C-alpha positions as a printed Julia matrix, in Angstrom:
492×3 Matrix{Float64}:
 -27.85   -0.76   29.35
 -24.72   -3.09   30.42
 -22.06   -3.09   27.83
 -18.89   -5.76   28.01
 -16.0    -3.47   26.64
 -12.62   -5.01   25.62
  -9.82   -5.14   23.12
  -7.36   -7.98   21.88
  -5.66   -7.27   19.39
  -2.62   -8.96   17.41
  -1.31   -8.87   13.4
   0.5   -12.48   13.42
   3.4   -12.76   11.28
   3.38  -16.78   11.04
   6.72  -16.81    9.38
   8.19  -15.04   12.35
  10.09  -17.09   15.01
   9.35  -14.83   17.71
   5.84  -15.57   19.61
   3.98  -12.85   21.22
   3.67  -13.92   25.26
   1.8   -12.27   27.93
   4.64   -9.92   28.63
   4.68   -9.0    25.24
   1.55   -7.42   25.16
   2.46   -5.16   28.18
   5.19   -3.78   25.93
   3.15   -1.82   23.94
  -0.34   -1.48   26.46
  -2.2    -3.66   28.22
  -4.88   -2.4    30.6
  -7.22   -4.1    33.22
 -10.38   -3.41   34.39
 -10.99    0.42   35.41
  -7.41    1.38   33.91
  -8.97    0.95   30.72
 -11.11    4.28   30.8
  -8.3     6.08   32.72
  -5.77    5.06   30.06
  -7.54    5.25   26.81
 -10.18    7.75   27.05
  -9.81   10.67   25.03
  -7.0     8.95   22.47
  -7.17    7.77   19.09
  -8.43    4.25   19.79
 -11.16    2.19   19.3
 -12.13    1.77   23.05
 -12.12    5.67   23.22
 -14.8     5.66   20.6
 -16.71    3.0    22.45
 -16.64    5.32   25.6
 -17.54    7.9    23.7
 -20.8     6.43   23.04
 -21.12    4.93   26.46
 -20.86    8.24   28.33
 -23.57    9.54   25.85
 -25.84    6.89   26.26
 -25.49    6.25   29.86
 -24.48    2.87   29.6
 -22.89    0.74   32.69
 -19.83   -0.48   31.03
 -18.04   -3.72   32.14
 -14.61   -3.26   31.52
 -12.45   -6.09   30.93
  -8.89   -5.89   28.95
  -7.35   -3.72   26.5
  -4.0    -4.84   24.92
  -2.04   -4.55   21.98
   0.95   -6.39   20.91
   3.13   -5.59   18.72
   2.95   -7.88   15.1
   5.22  -10.84   15.86
   5.33  -14.55   15.19
   2.05  -16.61   17.01
   0.31  -15.6    20.01
   1.02  -18.15   22.72
  -1.65  -20.3    24.16
  -0.61  -18.78   27.53
  -1.45  -15.42   26.42
  -4.5   -16.29   24.66
  -6.03  -17.86   27.53
  -5.29  -15.2    29.94
  -6.2   -12.52   28.32
  -8.92  -13.6    25.94
 -10.16  -15.34   29.08
 -10.42  -11.9    31.02
 -13.18  -11.03   28.37
 -14.86  -14.5    28.51
 -14.65  -14.47   32.27
 -16.65  -11.14   32.21
 -19.42  -12.73   29.98
 -19.56  -15.67   32.18
 -19.91  -13.19   35.21
 -22.7   -11.33   33.4
 -24.79  -13.54   31.62
 -27.72  -11.12   31.31
 -25.5    -8.35   29.65
 -27.2    -6.43   26.96
 -24.42   -6.15   24.27
 -20.83   -6.29   23.72
 -18.19   -4.13   22.13
 -14.72   -5.78   21.08
 -11.74   -4.12   19.41
 -10.07   -6.89   17.45
  -7.67   -7.12   14.7
  -8.85   -9.78   12.78
  -5.22  -11.1    11.76
  -4.57  -12.95   15.09
  -3.27  -16.98   14.91
  -2.17  -18.44   18.12
  -0.1   -21.85   19.05
  -3.54  -23.64   18.61
  -6.18  -21.42   16.81
  -5.36  -20.42   13.08
  -8.63  -18.21   13.41
  -8.17  -16.57   16.77
 -10.57  -14.06   16.62
 -13.13  -16.42   15.2
 -12.89  -18.65   18.26
 -12.79  -15.77   20.72
 -16.55  -14.82   19.14
 -17.55  -18.33   19.13
 -16.73  -19.0    22.62
 -18.11  -15.75   23.5
 -21.4   -16.49   21.59
 -21.9   -19.91   23.53
 -21.64  -17.94   26.99
 -24.07  -15.37   25.89
 -26.51  -17.21   23.59
 -27.74  -15.99   19.77
 -29.59  -13.06   20.96
 -27.27  -10.46   22.57
 -25.4    -8.14   19.92
 -21.64   -8.13   19.78
 -20.44   -5.2    17.74
 -16.47   -5.45   16.62
 -14.03   -3.68   15.29
 -11.33   -4.7    12.82
  -8.07   -3.68   11.5
  -8.27   -2.63    7.46
  -5.6    -5.65    7.46
  -7.82   -8.5     8.66
  -8.37  -11.95    7.45
 -11.87  -11.93    8.06
 -13.52  -15.64    8.07
 -16.82  -16.97    7.81
 -16.65  -18.11   11.35
 -16.0   -14.07   12.58
 -18.98  -12.99   10.46
 -21.2   -15.77   11.77
 -20.7   -14.93   15.59
 -20.5   -11.05   15.38
 -23.58   -9.22   14.91
 -21.47   -6.27   13.26
 -17.74   -6.08   11.89
 -16.98   -2.6    11.34
 -13.18   -2.22    9.66
 -10.8     1.26    9.61
 -11.15    2.81    6.46
  -7.69    4.54    6.61
  -4.24    3.21    5.76
  -2.36    4.91    7.79
  -4.51    3.87   10.28
  -5.79    7.3    11.72
  -9.6     6.74   12.2
  -9.96    4.18   15.0
 -11.81    6.46   17.61
 -14.13    7.22   14.47
 -14.74    3.68   13.92
 -15.24    2.83   17.53
 -17.72    5.22   17.71
 -19.49    3.63   14.56
 -19.55    0.15   15.9
 -20.91    1.35   19.55
 -24.19    3.44   17.77
 -24.55    0.7    15.68
 -24.79   -1.51   19.01
 -26.73    1.06   20.38
 -29.65    0.48   17.83
 -29.35   -3.18   18.06
 -29.89   -3.1    22.09
 -32.7    -0.93   21.64
 -34.39   -3.43   18.92
 -34.21   -0.79   15.96
 -31.94   -3.19   13.87
 -31.25   -6.73   14.02
 -27.39   -6.9    12.37
 -26.56   -9.52   10.1
 -23.48   -9.61    8.61
 -21.54  -11.51    5.69
 -18.24  -11.89    4.13
 -16.95  -12.57    0.77
 -13.4   -13.25   -0.3
 -11.88  -14.19   -4.07
  -8.51  -16.79   -4.6
  -6.11  -13.66   -3.62
  -3.5   -13.05   -1.23
  -3.06   -9.72   -2.28
  -5.28   -6.87   -3.29
  -6.25   -2.92   -3.45
  -2.34   -2.21   -3.57
  -1.71   -3.53    0.43
  -5.0    -1.58    1.4
  -3.34    2.1     0.85
  -6.08    4.99    1.26
  -3.57    8.01    0.13
  -3.46    6.45   -3.34
  -4.62    3.04   -5.43
  -7.57    1.07   -6.09
  -8.46    1.03   -2.5
 -10.12    4.63   -2.92
 -12.54    3.17   -5.59
 -13.72    0.79   -3.66
 -14.41    2.19   -0.46
 -16.44    4.97   -2.41
 -18.67    2.09   -3.86
 -18.92    0.77   -0.12
 -19.76    4.16    0.98
 -22.63    4.52   -1.6
 -24.16    1.15   -0.5
 -24.08    2.37    3.15
 -26.86    5.0     2.13
 -29.19    1.97    0.87
 -32.15    0.98    2.76
 -31.1    -1.37    5.6
 -27.24   -1.27    5.22
 -25.62   -0.79    8.45
 -21.77   -0.83    7.81
 -19.99   -2.08    4.63
 -16.03   -2.93    5.24
 -13.2    -3.63    2.61
 -10.19   -5.81    4.48
  -6.92   -5.7     2.45
  -5.89   -8.98    4.64
  -2.74   -9.53    6.06
  -0.6   -11.56    3.78
   2.48  -12.91    5.72
  -0.19  -15.37    7.51
   0.04  -18.88    6.64
  -3.73  -19.72    7.08
  -6.51  -20.93    5.15
  -8.21  -17.26    4.86
  -5.49  -14.97    4.34
  -6.42  -12.19    1.96
  -8.84   -9.59    1.1
 -12.42   -9.46    1.81
 -15.54   -7.6     1.92
 -18.28   -7.67    5.02
 -21.41   -6.27    4.49
 -23.42   -5.62    7.63
 -27.63   -5.37    7.12
 -30.64   -4.99    9.22
 -31.99   -8.6     9.05
 -31.48  -11.62    6.64
 -31.2   -10.17    2.88
 -29.97  -11.7    -0.11
 -28.85   -8.06   -1.34
 -25.74   -8.39    1.86
 -24.36  -11.1    -0.28
 -24.58   -9.47   -3.52
 -23.22   -6.36   -2.37
 -19.93   -8.07   -0.87
 -19.77   -9.96   -4.03
 -19.92   -7.03   -6.15
 -17.07   -5.39   -4.2
 -14.57   -8.37   -4.41
 -15.29   -8.1    -7.9
 -13.73   -4.91   -7.88
 -11.01   -6.24   -5.63
 -10.14   -8.86   -8.07
 -10.09   -6.74  -11.3
  -7.58   -4.39   -9.56
  -5.48   -7.21   -7.94
  -2.4    -6.53  -10.04
  -2.39   -2.5    -9.28
   0.36   -1.6    -7.13
   0.77    2.07   -5.51
   4.29    3.3    -5.74
   7.91    2.1    -6.74
  10.1     0.12   -4.48
  13.65    0.47   -4.74
  16.68   -1.63   -3.48
  18.94   -0.52   -0.79
  21.66    0.29   -3.36
  19.15    2.18   -5.5
  17.93    4.12   -2.39
  21.37    5.27   -1.12
  22.4     6.31   -4.51
  19.3     8.74   -4.68
  20.13    9.59   -1.04
  23.54   10.45   -1.79
  22.28   13.02   -4.57
  19.56   14.31   -2.75
  19.31   18.46   -2.4
  16.21   19.43   -0.69
  15.37   22.44    1.29
  15.91   22.4     4.99
  13.42   21.25    6.98
  12.03   18.75    4.45
  13.69   15.51    4.91
  14.28   12.85    2.33
  12.11   10.16    3.93
  13.35    6.36    3.08
  11.33    4.1     4.24
  12.25    0.19    4.82
   9.11   -1.72    3.91
  10.83   -4.77    3.73
  11.75   -4.74    7.68
   8.64   -3.42    9.02
   7.88   -4.23   12.65
   4.45   -3.56   11.89
   4.25   -6.4     9.85
   5.82   -8.66   11.95
   9.2    -8.29   10.75
  12.19   -8.44   13.28
  13.42   -4.36   12.93
  16.93   -5.72   12.85
  17.72   -5.72    8.97
  21.13   -4.05    8.02
  21.0    -3.96    4.39
  19.67   -0.6     3.78
  22.07    0.93    6.53
  25.14   -0.92    5.06
  24.43    0.82    1.83
  23.77    4.03    3.08
  27.37    3.58    4.74
  28.74    2.39    1.44
  27.44    4.97   -0.6
  28.93    7.81    1.77
  25.33    8.94    2.67
  25.56   11.74    5.7
  22.95   13.83    7.76
  21.22   10.74    8.25
  18.93    9.64   11.43
  17.9     5.99   11.08
  15.33    4.6    13.63
  15.08    2.1    14.83
  17.24   -1.01   14.63
  15.61   -3.52   17.43
  19.15   -4.95   19.21
  18.95   -4.58   23.06
  22.58   -5.92   23.35
  23.65   -2.78   21.29
  21.82   -0.58   23.72
  23.07   -2.36   26.76
  26.52   -1.76   25.47
  25.96    1.75   24.37
  24.55    2.51   27.89
  27.22    0.85   29.66
  29.61    2.92   28.09
  28.01    6.29   28.42
  27.19    9.18   26.45
  30.46   10.56   24.47
  32.01    7.55   24.65
  33.94    6.01   21.21
  32.71    2.33   20.98
  32.72   -0.53   18.43
  30.5    -2.9    18.36
  28.12   -5.25   16.29
  24.66   -3.67   15.43
  21.61   -5.51   14.11
  21.17   -8.7    12.1
  21.11  -11.0    15.03
  17.41  -12.7    15.19
  17.73  -14.12   11.44
  20.23  -12.48    9.12
  18.66  -14.52    6.15
  16.3   -11.74    6.27
  17.69   -8.4     5.9
  21.52   -9.04    6.24
  24.04   -9.75    9.09
  25.35   -7.65   12.02
  27.17   -4.68   11.04
  30.32   -4.27   12.86
  30.37   -0.39   13.71
  32.35    2.3    15.44
  30.82    5.49   16.25
  30.32    7.61   19.13
  27.09    7.26   21.86
  25.32   10.32   21.84
  22.11    9.47   23.74
  21.19    6.54   26.28
  18.1     6.53   28.05
  14.52    5.61   28.4
  12.35    5.11   25.47
   8.82    6.11   27.01
   6.87    8.43   24.96
   3.38    9.72   23.89
   2.15    9.48   20.23
   1.9    12.71   18.69
  -0.13   11.66   15.98
  -2.38   11.58   14.2
  -2.21    7.91   14.62
  -2.45    6.77   17.68
  -2.5    10.46   19.11
  -2.13   10.64   23.09
  -1.63    6.71   23.61
   1.44    6.23   25.61
   4.24    3.64   24.34
   7.7     2.68   24.98
  10.67    1.58   22.86
  12.18    0.05   26.18
  15.93    1.53   27.01
  17.53    3.35   24.05
  20.84    4.35   23.04
  21.9     6.49   19.88
  25.2     5.64   18.04
  26.59    8.38   15.61
  28.95    6.92   13.08
  29.99    7.95    9.65
  27.33   11.02    9.47
  24.69    8.48   10.69
  22.49    8.63   13.87
  21.73    5.29   14.35
  18.28    4.65   16.89
  18.86    1.26   18.73
  15.58    0.27   20.81
  14.73   -2.41   23.21
  11.43   -3.08   22.13
  10.18   -3.68   18.59
   7.6    -1.0    17.31
   7.37    0.79   13.82
   9.03    3.89   13.63
   5.73    6.03   12.82
   5.66    8.82   15.02
   7.91   11.74   15.3
   8.14   11.45   19.2
   9.82    8.27   18.53
  13.09   10.24   17.16
  12.69   12.87   19.73
  13.09   10.76   22.71
  16.79   10.06   20.91
  17.41   13.65   21.05
  16.6    13.5    17.14
  14.64   16.63   15.89
  13.26   15.13   12.46
  12.7    18.45   10.39
  16.63   19.04   11.53
  17.9    16.11    9.39
  18.6    15.83    5.74
  17.5    12.13    5.82
  15.24    9.88    7.79
  15.28    6.41    7.86
  12.19    4.83    9.25
  11.58    0.88    9.32
   7.78    1.44    8.26
   5.66    0.32    5.01
   2.7     2.86    5.41
   1.95    3.99    8.75
   4.91    6.51    8.85
   3.28    8.83    5.97
   0.6    10.07    8.83
   3.15   11.8    10.46
   6.14   11.95    8.18
   4.35   12.89    5.1
   3.61   16.53    5.98
   7.42   17.15    6.58
   9.0    15.05    3.94
  10.37   16.85    0.79
  10.28   13.3    -0.71
   9.35    9.8    -0.05
  11.16    6.7    -1.06
  10.08    3.13   -0.32
  12.86    0.46    0.05
  12.85   -3.3     0.47
  15.71   -4.27    2.25
  14.82   -7.77    2.32
  13.48   -8.44    5.92
  10.75  -10.76    6.86
   8.13   -8.21    5.35
   9.64   -8.66    2.11
   7.3    -7.73   -0.93
   8.92  -11.37   -2.22
   6.18  -13.73   -1.55
   8.06  -16.57   -2.98
  10.58  -16.76   -0.02
   7.79  -17.58    2.17
   6.66  -21.15    2.8
   3.38  -21.26    2.68
   1.63  -24.54    3.68
  -1.85  -24.21    4.93
  -3.15  -21.25    2.72
  -5.57  -22.15    0.14
  -4.25  -22.99   -3.4
  -4.32  -21.87   -6.42
  -4.38  -18.25   -5.29
  -2.84  -14.97   -6.5
  -0.05  -14.02   -7.05
   1.41  -17.22   -5.86
  -0.62  -19.38   -8.69
  -2.91  -17.33  -10.77
  -2.18  -14.09  -12.47
């Protein structure tokens, strides 16, 4: 069997002013051709799961591209045609291929296409025809369209948030493809949705309503003919028609049962739409809690700024939480990270040990998260930002924060980075000379993924909304293309 394998992922925050161009995909990872297997085999990624099954089955793999850009504004048409074009060109060069495995996010928006993955799958289907099976993995936060379901044979989404099951889901999609190529099943996928932008507490799988919906989905998969069932929490910072939660059911052949199952699951999602998992504090409230914190050594207080989460397309340079900690006199803190290439360059030029005064953060759009802070402190680290994810999320995957520097000011170590990445791995602190368990308080710019790496060492976890671009105050977002009326903007 000959199988085309590819990955093209981006979660698009359409409210961000920073677009994702070809170079931005390279900042996280962008491998082409045979480099895909060399770099991703054995990692906790979907492509690694594809390769596990390909090796076992003896497939001839046609490698295309594997790339993932950090969430941001819309993907440029240049990046879309260059990177997506690699996958389509492979299909044109191999029209008699037996199957296709794609790792997509499900929430990509380009300058031209609101439903980028649906467009890619439609183009691919137009090249290969209706009979070639196409199995696709999606992020749990996919905004799934009817067009995606129509042109993909199977859609298999993550089941964990924090996302730690990428390789496992890749294997599941590949095993389903193997059955389809052998003629044992004929996958057909349906999707259901409700008039809601938010649901299942954002998809958290450590607590909240998502657990019950997933349990029902797993029970459905035990029924005859059902091949895969996915619950997608959706990505709400996307001003597109189809933003919001969905349920997809992939079954063997056309059967009205698939639609009934998907609708039943969405009834559960709708019924729990108002459920939230955990309190969200203001920066001042979190700073007061931090000032009074008396935990045991090696078990730091972890404060997550969900409002400035680069993993949701925020700018990563909000200063509101840092300002509150400084005002409250909180010490023993390591904060990671503030994306500020100018500050990194200034500290690098000054050198380790130098006393320096400079403006940090708040430079992209101070309306979201506060203006730059004038800080005086000591440069305690400056150097490269390359690291390998310790995991469990993305274990083994290489990445880079670009050049980094650490400023120590008033008892707080501020890790500044050049590249925009969510702080979700302990090694992201270590490359700045910061051992997480040796700090009294850790501040991470993340919403949920941080829990996979930092939850096991945390004495307590606080979640803060500092008013960045991933704020939970959706009234600040100027939706224009979203279907209306919708919960929670219009409906309760």
